[in-house]
Short mmCIF file of C-alpha atoms in Angstrom, two decimals:
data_model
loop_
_atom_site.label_atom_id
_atom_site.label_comp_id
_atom_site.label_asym_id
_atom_site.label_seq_id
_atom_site.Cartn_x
_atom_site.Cartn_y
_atom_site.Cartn_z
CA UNK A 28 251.42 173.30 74.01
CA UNK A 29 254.61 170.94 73.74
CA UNK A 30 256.88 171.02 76.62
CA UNK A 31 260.81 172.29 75.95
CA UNK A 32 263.50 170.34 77.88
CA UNK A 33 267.30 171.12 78.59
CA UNK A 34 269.12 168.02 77.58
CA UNK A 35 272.58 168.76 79.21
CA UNK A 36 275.73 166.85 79.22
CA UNK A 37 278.76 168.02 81.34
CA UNK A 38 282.29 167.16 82.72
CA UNK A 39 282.68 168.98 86.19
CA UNK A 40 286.34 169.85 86.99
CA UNK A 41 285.91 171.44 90.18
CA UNK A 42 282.95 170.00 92.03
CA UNK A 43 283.25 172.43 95.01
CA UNK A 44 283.08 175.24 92.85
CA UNK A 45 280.73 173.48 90.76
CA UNK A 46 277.61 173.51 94.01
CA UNK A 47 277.88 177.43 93.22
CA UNK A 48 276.73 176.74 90.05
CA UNK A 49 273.99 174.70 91.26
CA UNK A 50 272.59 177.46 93.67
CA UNK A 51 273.10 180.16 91.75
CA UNK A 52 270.57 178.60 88.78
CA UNK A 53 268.37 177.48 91.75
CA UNK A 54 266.16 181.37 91.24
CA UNK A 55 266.35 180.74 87.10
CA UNK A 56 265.00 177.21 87.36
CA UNK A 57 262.62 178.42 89.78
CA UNK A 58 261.34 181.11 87.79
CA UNK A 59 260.99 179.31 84.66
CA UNK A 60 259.03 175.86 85.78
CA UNK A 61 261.79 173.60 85.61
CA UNK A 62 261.34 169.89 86.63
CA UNK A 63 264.74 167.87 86.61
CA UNK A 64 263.98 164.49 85.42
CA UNK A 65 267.62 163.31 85.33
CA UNK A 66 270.50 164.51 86.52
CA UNK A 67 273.61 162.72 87.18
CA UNK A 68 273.12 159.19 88.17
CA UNK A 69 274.08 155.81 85.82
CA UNK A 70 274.40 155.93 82.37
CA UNK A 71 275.24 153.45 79.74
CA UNK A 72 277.57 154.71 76.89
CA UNK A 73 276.17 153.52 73.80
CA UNK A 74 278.07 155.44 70.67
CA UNK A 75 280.34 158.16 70.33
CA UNK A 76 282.04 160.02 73.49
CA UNK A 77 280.11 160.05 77.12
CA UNK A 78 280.42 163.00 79.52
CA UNK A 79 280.27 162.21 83.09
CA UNK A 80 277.28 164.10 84.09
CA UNK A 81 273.59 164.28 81.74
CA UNK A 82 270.96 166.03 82.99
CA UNK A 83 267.24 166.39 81.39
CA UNK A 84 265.21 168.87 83.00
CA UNK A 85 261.39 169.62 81.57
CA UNK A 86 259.93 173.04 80.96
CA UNK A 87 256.21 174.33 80.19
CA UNK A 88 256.98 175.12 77.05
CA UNK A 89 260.63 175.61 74.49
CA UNK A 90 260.18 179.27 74.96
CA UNK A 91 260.37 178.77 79.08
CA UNK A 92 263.34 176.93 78.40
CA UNK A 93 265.25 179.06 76.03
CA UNK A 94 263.49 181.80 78.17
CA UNK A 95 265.26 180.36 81.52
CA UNK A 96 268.55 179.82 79.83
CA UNK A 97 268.67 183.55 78.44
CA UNK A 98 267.52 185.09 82.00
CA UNK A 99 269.82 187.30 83.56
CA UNK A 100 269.54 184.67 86.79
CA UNK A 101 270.70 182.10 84.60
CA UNK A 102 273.70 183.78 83.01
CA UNK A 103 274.78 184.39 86.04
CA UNK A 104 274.79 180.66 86.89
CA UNK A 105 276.16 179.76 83.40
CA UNK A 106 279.31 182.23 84.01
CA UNK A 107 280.03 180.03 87.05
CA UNK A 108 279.92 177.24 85.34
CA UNK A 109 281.67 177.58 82.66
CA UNK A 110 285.16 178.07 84.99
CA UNK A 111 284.47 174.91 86.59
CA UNK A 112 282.88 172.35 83.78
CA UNK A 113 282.25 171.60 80.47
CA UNK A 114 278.91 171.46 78.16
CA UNK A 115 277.35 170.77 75.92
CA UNK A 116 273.32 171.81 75.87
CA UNK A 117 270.52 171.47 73.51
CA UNK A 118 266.89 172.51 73.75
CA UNK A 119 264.22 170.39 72.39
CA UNK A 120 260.63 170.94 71.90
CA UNK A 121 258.31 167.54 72.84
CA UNK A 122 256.47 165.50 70.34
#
């Protein structure tokens, strides 16, 4: 079965605020057999308009990950984040 991944690109405006973020998605992530395989760190800007922060995080399958993002643990997270950043997030399925 292919594997889904959360390809994630963000702007945090309030970084204190934006750690409650992180542990409130901690349970979702959890639940859902995510495996972050980038998140923050250097980037090269190659065309059109960077964010500061890209995350890629791996799931079992595009249903755990669309499955994770729709989960009431999740929502929770995403309410949080959405006072204290902006995103953009896709879900892809693997080759």
């Amino acid at each position: 079965m292919p594997k889904g991944y959360w390809i994630a690109r963000v702007d945090v405006r309030d970084p204190e605020r934006y750690k409650d973020y992180v542990s409130t998605a901690k349970p979702a992530f959890e639940r859902f057999g995510a495996n972050f395989l980038a998140r923050g760190g250097q980037f090269a800007e190659l065309e059109g308009k960077a964010r500061a922060r890209n995350v890629v995080i791996e799931f079992p399958s595009l249903q755990a990950a669309v499955d994770c993002y729709n989960s009431p643990e999740y929502q929770a997270a995403a309410k949080i984040r959405q006072e204290c950043a902006d995103a953009e997030m896709v879900v892809v399925e693997s080759i």
